[in-house]
Amino acid sequence: MTVHVFAGPTLGHDEVRRHVSDAVVHPPIRHGDLLRLRPGTGDTVLIIDGLFHQQPPVRHKEILDAMADGAIVVGSSSMGALRAAEMHQYGMIGIGRVFEMYRDQVIDADDEVAVMHTPPPDWRMVSEALVNIRHGAAVCADRGIISAADAERLVEVARAMPYPQRQWRSIERTAVQLDPQLGLAAEAVRHMLAAEPDAGDLKRADALLALDAVGTGTLTPSPDAEHGWRTDVRWRTMHLARWTAEFRSPGEAAPFGSGLAVFNYQQIYDPDFPRRWERHVLRRIVISAPVPPPAGLPLAARALAVATRDELGLELLAEDRQRVWLTDEERAVLDDEQRMLRILVRSSCKSPDFTRVPYDEDALLTDVPGTEKAVAEALGINRRLEEISYTRHIDRLRPDRVAAHLAATWGLAPGAGDPPLEAAARDRGFISLDEVIKAARPFYLRNAAHTAPLGAMILQRDGESPAHV
């Protein structure tokens, strides 16, 4: 049972530990961090700060994934308050005034909590959050230092500025140009906050309140939170599946981030993968059916029963739909059941749960360590050739060359064209030919017939023995 805190610059890491001594403190949260961390039952995650401009922010479904695994997720102050306001109805716990302002729609803009700051470990803020400007002006108005009208006008001046430029001296300079009296009000607020910095730092006050609640275990979910989503697999979209694969490894000892590459490698190069993918997709159709199909039937028959019962089969077998998913040859030789099975498999996106499937006889991935070694070799070849010449970068590979490599790998006739290639790609869980070409680029120099000897030579030069997967 671990407490994880994502903080900086609202609070420094030492200050977090002073309030929760056993906390594991992380930098501001970003996309992928929760998927890497994999918190579970008994763990608490407090999100205070997060990145959003220079890197993608934490996604809502990443938070759902952590809560579905049993973790308590709390948000406060900054990015945490914003996400908690958006997700308190699903069980995320929000703490503090900033959260309440977002929840009650007093504020709604993301830049209300945005600041510029220096890199770690200092995390020194070089701009003011709009919620703090709003709060500081209101405190001065309550004390009679400035009027309530001037407080509102100062907030509007700050709101009109880009968030990196929001500083009290900048606000004061702009206010003077608009109205000398408003400039005097800004100066008065600036002096008061210089004397009492904590009085205007609402984000900090909320963060400390959240740390106290986490440290004492006094966490209460929203009374209107609903939990039916936990048993509904539909929220686990293809996007979450890809993020999960990207930031988690299928092997216990493998480095973070290798999962998607390992999955792609087996999709492309394992000749048995289409069979495993078909079984996996059909099982997902059967498992997710609101009403279970008749027991005792083969898996394909049960999946077809679900499709027929839901009137999905009639739609899939419409002539215009068949042309999208089947080649001309398949439409000529396959019967209706075979056509429907092909379409069911090819129209399925990456499984929402493929990284959760146990590695048994029904697993999508096999020999994960061997595949990890092959992926590492491929990436090493790419890196070493780039050091020799930037013209060898995989992004410069012509798509038609990669497509020809895929056709050869999959046993298709040379020059088979896009429809057969795309059908073969979809039989392996890819959405399109473009997607599989992109996925195959990193492996081309290692695996294409006319470039593989070069890759082997590079590996042998560096004293490595190529893996054969």
Tab-separated table of C-alpha atoms in Angstrom:
chain	number	residue	atom	x	y	z
A	1	MET	CA	0.000	0.000	0.000
A	2	THR	CA	1.808	3.052	-1.320
A	3	VAL	CA	1.042	6.773	-1.524
A	4	HIS	CA	2.192	8.313	-4.810
A	5	VAL	CA	2.258	12.104	-5.181
A	6	PHE	CA	2.811	13.954	-8.469
A	7	ALA	CA	4.004	17.461	-7.595
A	8	GLY	CA	6.070	20.430	-8.753
A	9	PRO	CA	6.012	23.440	-8.853
A	10	THR	CA	3.008	23.942	-6.531
A	11	LEU	CA	4.918	22.095	-3.812
A	12	GLY	CA	8.521	20.934	-3.711
A	13	HIS	CA	9.252	17.271	-3.163
A	14	ASP	CA	10.861	17.830	0.217
A	15	GLU	CA	7.783	19.651	1.416
A	16	VAL	CA	5.564	16.801	0.252
A	17	ARG	CA	7.633	14.346	2.285
A	18	ARG	CA	7.453	16.588	5.350
A	19	HIS	CA	3.678	16.174	5.297
A	20	VAL	CA	3.535	12.518	4.172
A	21	SER	CA	6.856	10.997	5.166
A	22	ASP	CA	6.439	7.691	3.353
A	23	ALA	CA	5.116	9.173	0.102
A	24	VAL	CA	6.746	8.256	-3.191
A	25	VAL	CA	7.060	11.633	-4.892
A	26	HIS	CA	7.076	11.977	-8.682
A	27	PRO	CA	7.523	14.948	-11.048
A	28	PRO	CA	4.402	16.562	-12.551
A	29	ILE	CA	2.226	13.894	-14.098
A	30	ARG	CA	2.135	13.438	-17.855
A	31	HIS	CA	0.596	11.063	-20.357
A	32	GLY	CA	1.714	7.501	-19.641
A	33	ASP	CA	2.893	7.935	-16.060
A	34	LEU	CA	-0.053	6.107	-14.462
A	35	LEU	CA	0.194	3.299	-16.993
A	36	ARG	CA	3.891	2.884	-16.142
A	37	LEU	CA	3.215	3.076	-12.414
A	38	ARG	CA	0.357	0.553	-12.405
A	39	PRO	CA	-1.063	1.445	-8.958
A	40	GLY	CA	-3.506	-1.106	-7.579
A	41	THR	CA	-5.629	-2.051	-4.614
A	42	GLY	CA	-4.519	-0.229	-1.470
A	43	ASP	CA	-2.485	2.386	-3.329
A	44	THR	CA	-3.325	6.088	-3.286
A	45	VAL	CA	-2.352	8.487	-6.068
A	46	LEU	CA	-2.472	12.228	-5.389
A	47	ILE	CA	-2.206	14.366	-8.500
A	48	ILE	CA	-1.250	17.957	-7.757
A	49	ASP	CA	0.719	19.178	-10.774
A	50	GLY	CA	0.861	17.951	-14.347
A	51	LEU	CA	2.413	18.781	-17.695
A	52	PHE	CA	0.187	19.781	-20.570
A	53	HIS	CA	1.962	22.176	-22.916
A	54	GLN	CA	5.357	20.654	-23.625
A	55	GLN	CA	4.054	17.069	-23.361
A	56	PRO	CA	0.629	15.400	-23.634
A	57	PRO	CA	-1.318	15.566	-20.355
A	58	VAL	CA	-2.539	12.597	-18.356
A	59	ARG	CA	-5.595	11.134	-20.118
A	60	HIS	CA	-8.896	10.552	-18.430
A	61	LYS	CA	-8.919	6.849	-19.276
A	62	GLU	CA	-5.492	6.419	-17.676
A	63	ILE	CA	-7.093	7.562	-14.437
A	64	LEU	CA	-10.060	5.243	-14.991
A	65	ASP	CA	-7.615	2.382	-15.586
A	66	ALA	CA	-5.875	3.041	-12.254
A	67	MET	CA	-9.194	3.229	-10.392
A	68	ALA	CA	-10.441	0.071	-12.110
A	69	ASP	CA	-7.364	-1.700	-10.717
A	70	GLY	CA	-8.347	-0.634	-7.209
A	71	ALA	CA	-6.260	2.504	-6.664
A	72	ILE	CA	-7.674	5.612	-4.964
A	73	VAL	CA	-6.975	8.625	-7.170
A	74	VAL	CA	-7.116	12.124	-5.662
A	75	GLY	CA	-6.773	15.477	-7.413
A	76	SER	CA	-6.088	18.943	-6.077
A	77	SER	CA	-4.651	22.388	-6.790
A	78	SER	CA	-3.669	22.295	-10.443
A	79	MET	CA	-3.927	19.535	-13.070
A	80	GLY	CA	-5.243	17.315	-10.298
A	81	ALA	CA	-8.110	19.704	-9.529
A	82	LEU	CA	-8.992	19.960	-13.215
A	83	ARG	CA	-9.081	16.190	-13.742
A	84	ALA	CA	-10.969	15.590	-10.480
A	85	ALA	CA	-13.657	18.072	-11.523
A	86	GLU	CA	-14.026	16.188	-14.796
A	87	MET	CA	-14.054	12.749	-13.165
A	88	HIS	CA	-15.467	13.031	-9.655
A	89	GLN	CA	-18.665	11.373	-10.879
A	90	TYR	CA	-16.595	8.244	-11.597
A	91	GLY	CA	-14.991	8.112	-8.158
A	92	MET	CA	-11.932	10.351	-8.431
A	93	ILE	CA	-11.707	12.432	-5.253
A	94	GLY	CA	-11.293	16.197	-5.514
A	95	ILE	CA	-9.995	18.326	-2.642
A	96	GLY	CA	-9.750	22.085	-2.279
A	97	ARG	CA	-11.219	25.323	-3.537
A	98	VAL	CA	-9.731	25.091	-7.033
A	99	PHE	CA	-11.411	21.706	-7.522
A	100	GLU	CA	-14.705	23.125	-6.237
A	101	MET	CA	-14.483	26.100	-8.594
A	102	TYR	CA	-14.003	23.793	-11.574
A	103	ARG	CA	-16.692	21.389	-10.381
A	104	ASP	CA	-19.215	24.184	-9.818
A	105	GLN	CA	-18.277	25.836	-13.145
A	106	VAL	CA	-17.137	29.049	-11.501
A	107	ILE	CA	-14.114	28.593	-13.787
A	108	ASP	CA	-13.760	26.341	-16.801
A	109	ALA	CA	-10.546	27.203	-18.678
A	110	ASP	CA	-7.495	24.932	-18.457
A	111	ASP	CA	-5.185	27.945	-18.276
A	112	GLU	CA	-6.667	28.988	-14.920
A	113	VAL	CA	-4.056	26.750	-13.265
A	114	ALA	CA	-1.276	26.976	-15.877
A	115	VAL	CA	2.122	28.454	-14.961
A	116	MET	CA	5.617	28.701	-16.375
A	117	HIS	CA	8.328	27.235	-14.147
A	118	THR	CA	12.008	26.389	-14.126
A	119	PRO	CA	13.210	22.793	-14.572
A	120	PRO	CA	13.606	20.406	-11.634
A	121	PRO	CA	14.718	20.213	-8.951
A	122	ASP	CA	13.927	23.878	-8.268
A	123	TRP	CA	10.459	23.989	-9.869
A	124	ARG	CA	10.508	27.762	-9.375
A	125	MET	CA	7.389	29.449	-10.769
A	126	VAL	CA	8.053	32.364	-13.118
A	127	SER	CA	4.400	33.230	-13.739
A	128	GLU	CA	1.248	33.349	-11.636
A	129	ALA	CA	-1.700	30.989	-12.023
A	130	LEU	CA	-4.917	32.805	-12.855
A	131	VAL	CA	-6.674	31.101	-9.931
A	132	ASN	CA	-4.037	32.599	-7.612
A	133	ILE	CA	-4.434	36.033	-9.215
A	134	ARG	CA	-8.182	35.718	-8.786
A	135	HIS	CA	-7.768	34.632	-5.168
A	136	GLY	CA	-5.183	37.297	-4.281
A	137	ALA	CA	-7.343	40.092	-5.707
A	138	ALA	CA	-10.380	38.762	-3.813
A	139	VAL	CA	-8.431	38.642	-0.522
A	140	CYS	CA	-7.415	42.283	-0.998
A	141	ALA	CA	-11.005	43.236	-1.775
A	142	ASP	CA	-12.225	41.425	1.359
A	143	ARG	CA	-9.681	43.360	3.448
A	144	GLY	CA	-10.753	46.653	1.918
A	145	ILE	CA	-7.381	47.239	0.267
A	146	ILE	CA	-9.014	47.542	-3.181
A	147	SER	CA	-12.609	47.642	-4.339
A	148	ALA	CA	-14.462	44.534	-5.506
A	149	ALA	CA	-14.888	46.161	-8.924
A	150	ASP	CA	-11.140	46.709	-9.264
A	151	ALA	CA	-10.520	43.107	-8.202
A	152	GLU	CA	-12.736	41.878	-11.050
A	153	ARG	CA	-11.066	44.204	-13.551
A	154	LEU	CA	-7.598	42.985	-12.533
A	155	VAL	CA	-8.674	39.391	-13.129
A	156	GLU	CA	-9.879	40.369	-16.610
A	157	VAL	CA	-6.548	42.070	-17.345
A	158	ALA	CA	-4.711	38.881	-16.341
A	159	ARG	CA	-7.100	36.648	-18.252
A	160	ALA	CA	-6.329	38.539	-21.474
A	161	MET	CA	-2.611	37.758	-21.123
A	162	PRO	CA	-0.989	34.507	-22.319
A	163	TYR	CA	-0.435	32.378	-19.233
A	164	PRO	CA	3.414	32.560	-19.369
A	165	GLN	CA	3.201	36.373	-19.083
A	166	ARG	CA	0.945	36.539	-16.050
A	167	GLN	CA	2.955	38.312	-13.373
A	168	TRP	CA	1.774	41.029	-11.002
A	169	ARG	CA	4.249	43.580	-12.386
A	170	SER	CA	3.011	42.878	-15.921
A	171	ILE	CA	-0.588	43.163	-14.743
A	172	GLU	CA	0.272	46.440	-13.048
A	173	ARG	CA	1.881	47.882	-16.192
A	174	THR	CA	-1.099	46.939	-18.324
A	175	ALA	CA	-3.569	48.214	-15.725
A	176	VAL	CA	-1.855	51.635	-15.569
A	177	GLN	CA	-2.283	52.024	-19.325
A	178	LEU	CA	-5.984	51.254	-19.037
A	179	ASP	CA	-6.702	53.332	-15.934
A	180	PRO	CA	-4.214	54.916	-13.484
A	181	GLN	CA	-6.544	54.074	-10.594
A	182	LEU	CA	-6.568	50.419	-11.653
A	183	GLY	CA	-2.769	50.546	-11.775
A	184	LEU	CA	-2.712	51.707	-8.160
A	185	ALA	CA	-4.998	48.809	-7.230
A	186	ALA	CA	-2.632	46.330	-8.910
A	187	GLU	CA	0.307	47.868	-7.073
A	188	ALA	CA	-1.518	47.520	-3.758
A	189	VAL	CA	-2.220	43.829	-4.407
A	190	ARG	CA	1.388	43.241	-5.404
A	191	HIS	CA	2.691	44.800	-2.189
A	192	MET	CA	0.263	42.843	-0.020
A	193	LEU	CA	1.204	39.546	-1.644
A	194	ALA	CA	4.922	40.324	-1.352
A	195	ALA	CA	4.418	40.748	2.398
A	196	GLU	CA	2.100	37.723	2.745
A	197	PRO	CA	2.806	35.339	-0.161
A	198	ASP	CA	0.763	32.489	1.296
A	199	ALA	CA	-2.330	34.704	1.421
A	200	GLY	CA	-2.644	34.630	-2.359
A	201	ASP	CA	-1.389	31.103	-3.059
A	202	LEU	CA	-4.626	29.145	-3.318
A	203	LYS	CA	-2.985	26.270	-5.185
A	204	ARG	CA	-0.481	25.732	-2.401
A	205	ALA	CA	-3.185	25.866	0.288
A	206	ASP	CA	-5.220	23.253	-1.601
A	207	ALA	CA	-2.183	21.007	-2.050
A	208	LEU	CA	-1.429	21.059	1.674
A	209	LEU	CA	-5.078	20.301	2.443
A	210	ALA	CA	-4.940	17.305	0.083
A	211	LEU	CA	-1.696	16.028	1.621
A	212	ASP	CA	-3.248	16.175	5.076
A	213	ALA	CA	-6.289	14.221	3.858
A	214	VAL	CA	-4.113	11.606	2.151
A	215	GLY	CA	-1.796	11.326	5.156
A	216	THR	CA	-4.656	10.776	7.590
A	217	GLY	CA	-6.739	8.659	5.227
A	218	THR	CA	-9.756	10.975	5.439
A	219	LEU	CA	-10.766	10.607	1.798
A	220	THR	CA	-14.408	10.670	0.829
A	221	PRO	CA	-15.533	10.089	-2.763
A	222	SER	CA	-18.284	12.254	-4.205
A	223	PRO	CA	-21.679	11.024	-2.956
A	224	ASP	CA	-23.011	11.049	-6.528
A	225	ALA	CA	-20.159	8.917	-7.918
A	226	GLU	CA	-21.296	5.892	-9.911
A	227	HIS	CA	-19.244	2.757	-10.428
A	228	GLY	CA	-21.057	0.854	-13.165
A	229	TRP	CA	-18.313	1.759	-15.606
A	230	ARG	CA	-15.921	-0.610	-13.844
A	231	THR	CA	-17.663	-3.681	-15.263
A	232	ASP	CA	-18.306	-2.172	-18.709
A	233	VAL	CA	-15.444	-3.013	-21.071
A	234	ARG	CA	-16.564	-0.466	-23.667
A	235	TRP	CA	-14.624	2.398	-22.067
A	236	ARG	CA	-11.395	0.479	-22.754
A	237	THR	CA	-10.976	1.893	-26.235
A	238	MET	CA	-8.340	1.118	-28.860
A	239	HIS	CA	-6.544	4.309	-27.814
A	240	LEU	CA	-6.164	3.055	-24.237
A	241	ALA	CA	-4.963	-0.289	-25.591
A	242	ARG	CA	-2.219	1.402	-27.585
A	243	TRP	CA	-1.207	3.657	-24.709
A	244	THR	CA	-1.087	0.632	-22.427
A	245	ALA	CA	1.088	-1.222	-24.897
A	246	GLU	CA	3.326	1.787	-25.367
A	247	PHE	CA	3.956	2.437	-21.680
A	248	ARG	CA	3.849	-1.091	-20.289
A	249	SER	CA	6.009	-4.036	-21.200
A	250	PRO	CA	4.561	-7.518	-21.695
A	251	GLY	CA	7.607	-9.002	-19.958
A	252	GLU	CA	8.191	-8.570	-16.260
A	253	ALA	CA	11.880	-7.760	-16.754
A	254	ALA	CA	11.537	-5.736	-19.966
A	255	PRO	CA	12.003	-1.969	-19.961
A	256	PHE	CA	8.996	0.325	-19.977
A	257	GLY	CA	7.792	1.277	-23.406
A	258	SER	CA	8.697	-1.952	-25.203
A	259	GLY	CA	5.191	-3.395	-25.213
A	260	LEU	CA	3.839	-1.859	-28.417
A	261	ALA	CA	7.011	-2.682	-30.364
A	262	VAL	CA	6.899	-6.304	-29.159
A	263	PHE	CA	3.228	-6.555	-30.053
A	264	ASN	CA	3.815	-5.020	-33.504
A	265	TYR	CA	6.752	-7.348	-34.159
A	266	GLN	CA	4.698	-10.457	-33.510
A	267	GLN	CA	1.773	-9.048	-35.509
A	268	ILE	CA	4.046	-8.711	-38.521
A	269	TYR	CA	6.514	-11.583	-38.266
A	270	ASP	CA	4.815	-14.407	-36.363
A	271	PRO	CA	3.019	-16.569	-38.952
A	272	ASP	CA	0.696	-17.932	-36.266
A	273	PHE	CA	-0.433	-14.483	-35.090
A	274	PRO	CA	-3.514	-14.223	-37.391
A	275	ARG	CA	-4.918	-17.416	-35.841
A	276	ARG	CA	-4.375	-16.114	-32.321
A	277	TRP	CA	-5.806	-12.717	-33.254
A	278	GLU	CA	-8.955	-14.291	-34.738
A	279	ARG	CA	-9.520	-16.358	-31.612
A	280	HIS	CA	-8.945	-13.346	-29.422
A	281	VAL	CA	-11.394	-11.144	-31.332
A	282	LEU	CA	-14.094	-13.818	-31.375
A	283	ARG	CA	-13.662	-14.412	-27.637
A	284	ARG	CA	-14.058	-10.677	-27.020
A	285	ILE	CA	-17.295	-10.651	-29.021
A	286	VAL	CA	-18.677	-13.558	-27.007
A	287	ILE	CA	-17.516	-12.274	-23.611
A	288	SER	CA	-18.862	-8.744	-24.134
A	289	ALA	CA	-22.290	-9.868	-25.395
A	290	PRO	CA	-25.106	-8.557	-23.136
A	291	VAL	CA	-26.775	-11.972	-23.438
A	292	PRO	CA	-24.414	-14.975	-23.602
A	293	PRO	CA	-24.751	-17.084	-26.758
A	294	PRO	CA	-25.706	-20.780	-26.469
A	295	ALA	CA	-23.068	-22.824	-24.651
A	296	GLY	CA	-21.472	-25.885	-26.185
A	297	LEU	CA	-21.020	-24.394	-29.639
A	298	PRO	CA	-17.598	-23.772	-31.196
A	299	LEU	CA	-16.201	-20.303	-30.613
A	300	ALA	CA	-16.833	-19.161	-34.191
A	301	ALA	CA	-20.458	-20.286	-34.015
A	302	ARG	CA	-21.009	-18.439	-30.732
A	303	ALA	CA	-19.530	-15.226	-32.169
A	304	LEU	CA	-21.715	-15.557	-35.260
A	305	ALA	CA	-24.746	-16.089	-33.012
A	306	VAL	CA	-23.988	-12.809	-31.212
A	307	ALA	CA	-23.548	-10.943	-34.506
A	308	THR	CA	-26.749	-12.362	-35.957
A	309	ARG	CA	-28.780	-11.724	-32.824
A	310	ASP	CA	-27.634	-8.105	-32.688
A	311	GLU	CA	-28.499	-7.699	-36.386
A	312	LEU	CA	-24.843	-6.865	-36.917
A	313	GLY	CA	-24.468	-9.635	-39.454
A	314	LEU	CA	-27.033	-8.190	-41.829
A	315	GLU	CA	-25.202	-4.880	-41.801
A	316	LEU	CA	-21.800	-6.476	-42.275
A	317	LEU	CA	-22.972	-8.551	-45.227
A	318	ALA	CA	-24.345	-5.564	-47.115
A	319	GLU	CA	-22.620	-5.322	-50.493
A	320	ASP	CA	-20.963	-1.968	-49.839
A	321	ARG	CA	-19.555	-3.198	-46.510
A	322	GLN	CA	-18.167	-6.370	-48.063
A	323	ARG	CA	-16.174	-4.356	-50.578
A	324	VAL	CA	-14.497	-2.506	-47.706
A	325	TRP	CA	-13.364	-5.604	-45.797
A	326	LEU	CA	-13.018	-8.406	-48.357
A	327	THR	CA	-10.943	-8.848	-51.502
A	328	ASP	CA	-12.665	-9.639	-54.795
A	329	GLU	CA	-11.358	-13.207	-54.613
A	330	GLU	CA	-12.763	-13.710	-51.099
A	331	ARG	CA	-16.146	-12.379	-52.100
A	332	ALA	CA	-16.186	-14.864	-54.958
A	333	VAL	CA	-15.213	-18.029	-53.042
A	334	LEU	CA	-16.349	-17.605	-49.401
A	335	ASP	CA	-19.828	-18.453	-48.144
A	336	ASP	CA	-21.846	-16.045	-45.968
A	337	GLU	CA	-20.585	-17.417	-42.627
A	338	GLN	CA	-16.954	-17.305	-43.725
A	339	ARG	CA	-17.409	-13.768	-45.018
A	340	MET	CA	-18.978	-12.630	-41.765
A	341	LEU	CA	-16.181	-14.150	-39.696
A	342	ARG	CA	-13.537	-12.421	-41.813
A	343	ILE	CA	-15.339	-9.088	-41.490
A	344	LEU	CA	-15.818	-9.467	-37.729
A	345	VAL	CA	-12.077	-10.020	-37.310
A	346	ARG	CA	-10.913	-7.338	-39.731
A	347	SER	CA	-13.266	-4.663	-38.435
A	348	SER	CA	-12.008	-5.122	-34.872
A	349	CYS	CA	-9.459	-2.620	-33.614
A	350	LYS	CA	-6.678	-3.576	-31.251
A	351	SER	CA	-8.118	-5.390	-28.283
A	352	PRO	CA	-8.898	-3.120	-25.328
A	353	ASP	CA	-7.388	-5.719	-23.011
A	354	PHE	CA	-4.612	-7.456	-24.883
A	355	THR	CA	-1.968	-6.651	-22.258
A	356	ARG	CA	-4.192	-8.168	-19.575
A	357	VAL	CA	-4.580	-11.558	-21.234
A	358	PRO	CA	-2.612	-14.210	-19.288
A	359	TYR	CA	0.238	-15.804	-21.194
A	360	ASP	CA	-1.442	-19.172	-21.638
A	361	GLU	CA	-2.547	-21.075	-24.717
A	362	ASP	CA	-4.973	-18.263	-25.595
A	363	ALA	CA	-2.420	-15.466	-25.243
A	364	LEU	CA	-1.814	-13.098	-28.115
A	365	LEU	CA	1.927	-12.979	-27.473
A	366	THR	CA	4.329	-15.906	-27.284
A	367	ASP	CA	8.070	-16.069	-26.552
A	368	VAL	CA	8.136	-12.504	-25.269
A	369	PRO	CA	11.857	-12.584	-24.274
A	370	GLY	CA	12.880	-13.705	-27.765
A	371	THR	CA	10.795	-11.013	-29.388
A	372	GLU	CA	12.188	-8.373	-27.038
A	373	LYS	CA	15.685	-9.349	-28.128
A	374	ALA	CA	14.733	-9.108	-31.805
A	375	VAL	CA	13.173	-5.672	-31.260
A	376	ALA	CA	16.270	-4.463	-29.406
A	377	GLU	CA	18.461	-5.662	-32.273
A	378	ALA	CA	16.323	-3.865	-34.840
A	379	LEU	CA	16.417	-0.602	-32.930
A	380	GLY	CA	20.165	-0.964	-32.405
A	381	ILE	CA	20.748	-1.412	-36.148
A	382	ASN	CA	18.688	1.695	-36.901
A	383	ARG	CA	20.559	3.752	-34.343
A	384	ARG	CA	24.002	2.683	-35.542
A	385	LEU	CA	23.224	3.365	-39.179
A	386	GLU	CA	21.870	6.803	-38.290
A	387	GLU	CA	25.214	7.540	-36.643
A	388	ILE	CA	26.924	6.724	-39.935
A	389	SER	CA	24.537	8.689	-42.160
A	390	TYR	CA	21.278	10.529	-41.482
A	391	THR	CA	20.062	9.380	-44.924
A	392	ARG	CA	19.646	5.892	-43.480
A	393	HIS	CA	16.928	7.052	-41.064
A	394	ILE	CA	13.911	4.753	-41.152
A	395	ASP	CA	11.576	7.703	-41.782
A	396	ARG	CA	13.200	8.004	-45.217
A	397	LEU	CA	12.234	4.477	-46.259
A	398	ARG	CA	9.923	4.457	-49.264
A	399	PRO	CA	6.475	3.058	-48.367
A	400	ASP	CA	6.441	0.840	-51.454
A	401	ARG	CA	9.641	-0.869	-50.289
A	402	VAL	CA	8.161	-1.570	-46.881
A	403	ALA	CA	4.955	-2.818	-48.541
A	404	ALA	CA	6.974	-5.181	-50.763
A	405	HIS	CA	8.762	-6.484	-47.648
A	406	LEU	CA	5.401	-7.117	-45.962
A	407	ALA	CA	4.082	-8.962	-49.035
A	408	ALA	CA	7.150	-11.187	-49.055
A	409	THR	CA	6.894	-11.800	-45.303
A	410	TRP	CA	3.241	-12.797	-45.560
A	411	GLY	CA	3.671	-15.001	-48.611
A	412	LEU	CA	1.704	-12.793	-50.989
A	413	ALA	CA	2.489	-12.667	-54.680
A	414	PRO	CA	4.906	-9.882	-55.695
A	415	GLY	CA	2.920	-6.824	-56.746
A	416	ALA	CA	-0.229	-8.178	-55.084
A	417	GLY	CA	-1.475	-4.609	-54.592
A	418	ASP	CA	-3.141	-2.786	-51.743
A	419	PRO	CA	-6.375	-4.799	-51.221
A	420	PRO	CA	-4.665	-8.149	-50.448
A	421	LEU	CA	-1.998	-6.408	-48.344
A	422	GLU	CA	-4.579	-4.432	-46.404
A	423	ALA	CA	-6.660	-7.561	-45.822
A	424	ALA	CA	-3.583	-9.388	-44.511
A	425	ALA	CA	-2.771	-6.425	-42.253
A	426	ARG	CA	-6.297	-6.419	-40.829
A	427	ASP	CA	-6.081	-10.162	-40.197
A	428	ARG	CA	-3.230	-9.254	-37.847
A	429	GLY	CA	-5.100	-6.519	-35.967
A	430	PHE	CA	-3.914	-3.476	-37.904
A	431	ILE	CA	-6.469	-0.884	-38.930
A	432	SER	CA	-4.988	-0.072	-42.309
A	433	LEU	CA	-2.053	-0.595	-44.640
A	434	ASP	CA	-0.645	2.802	-43.624
A	435	GLU	CA	-0.606	1.717	-39.983
A	436	VAL	CA	1.270	-1.520	-40.652
A	437	ILE	CA	3.815	0.246	-42.880
A	438	LYS	CA	4.503	2.668	-40.048
A	439	ALA	CA	4.778	-0.205	-37.554
A	440	ALA	CA	7.149	-2.177	-39.814
A	441	ARG	CA	9.616	0.653	-40.469
A	442	PRO	CA	11.718	0.073	-37.320
A	443	PHE	CA	12.177	-3.620	-38.238
A	444	TYR	CA	12.851	-3.260	-41.956
A	445	LEU	CA	16.652	-3.103	-41.878
A	446	ARG	CA	16.859	-6.172	-39.664
A	447	ASN	CA	14.298	-8.299	-41.484
A	448	ALA	CA	13.990	-7.337	-45.164
A	449	ALA	CA	15.760	-9.894	-47.336
A	450	HIS	CA	18.107	-7.417	-49.041
A	451	THR	CA	18.980	-5.461	-45.879
A	452	ALA	CA	19.060	-8.206	-43.223
A	453	PRO	CA	22.677	-9.192	-44.094
A	454	LEU	CA	23.688	-5.591	-43.410
A	455	GLY	CA	21.949	-5.705	-40.045
A	456	ALA	CA	23.629	-8.998	-39.159
A	457	MET	CA	27.012	-7.553	-40.142
A	458	ILE	CA	26.495	-4.559	-37.829
A	459	LEU	CA	25.519	-6.810	-34.956
A	460	GLN	CA	28.482	-9.122	-35.490
A	461	ARG	CA	30.821	-6.145	-35.739
A	462	ASP	CA	29.655	-5.083	-32.297
A	463	GLY	CA	30.043	-8.595	-30.938
A	464	GLU	CA	26.336	-9.455	-30.798
A	465	SER	CA	24.665	-12.638	-31.968
A	466	PRO	CA	21.425	-12.040	-33.892
A	467	ALA	CA	18.253	-13.587	-32.537
A	468	HIS	CA	16.177	-15.678	-34.918
A	469	VAL	CA	12.509	-15.014	-34.221
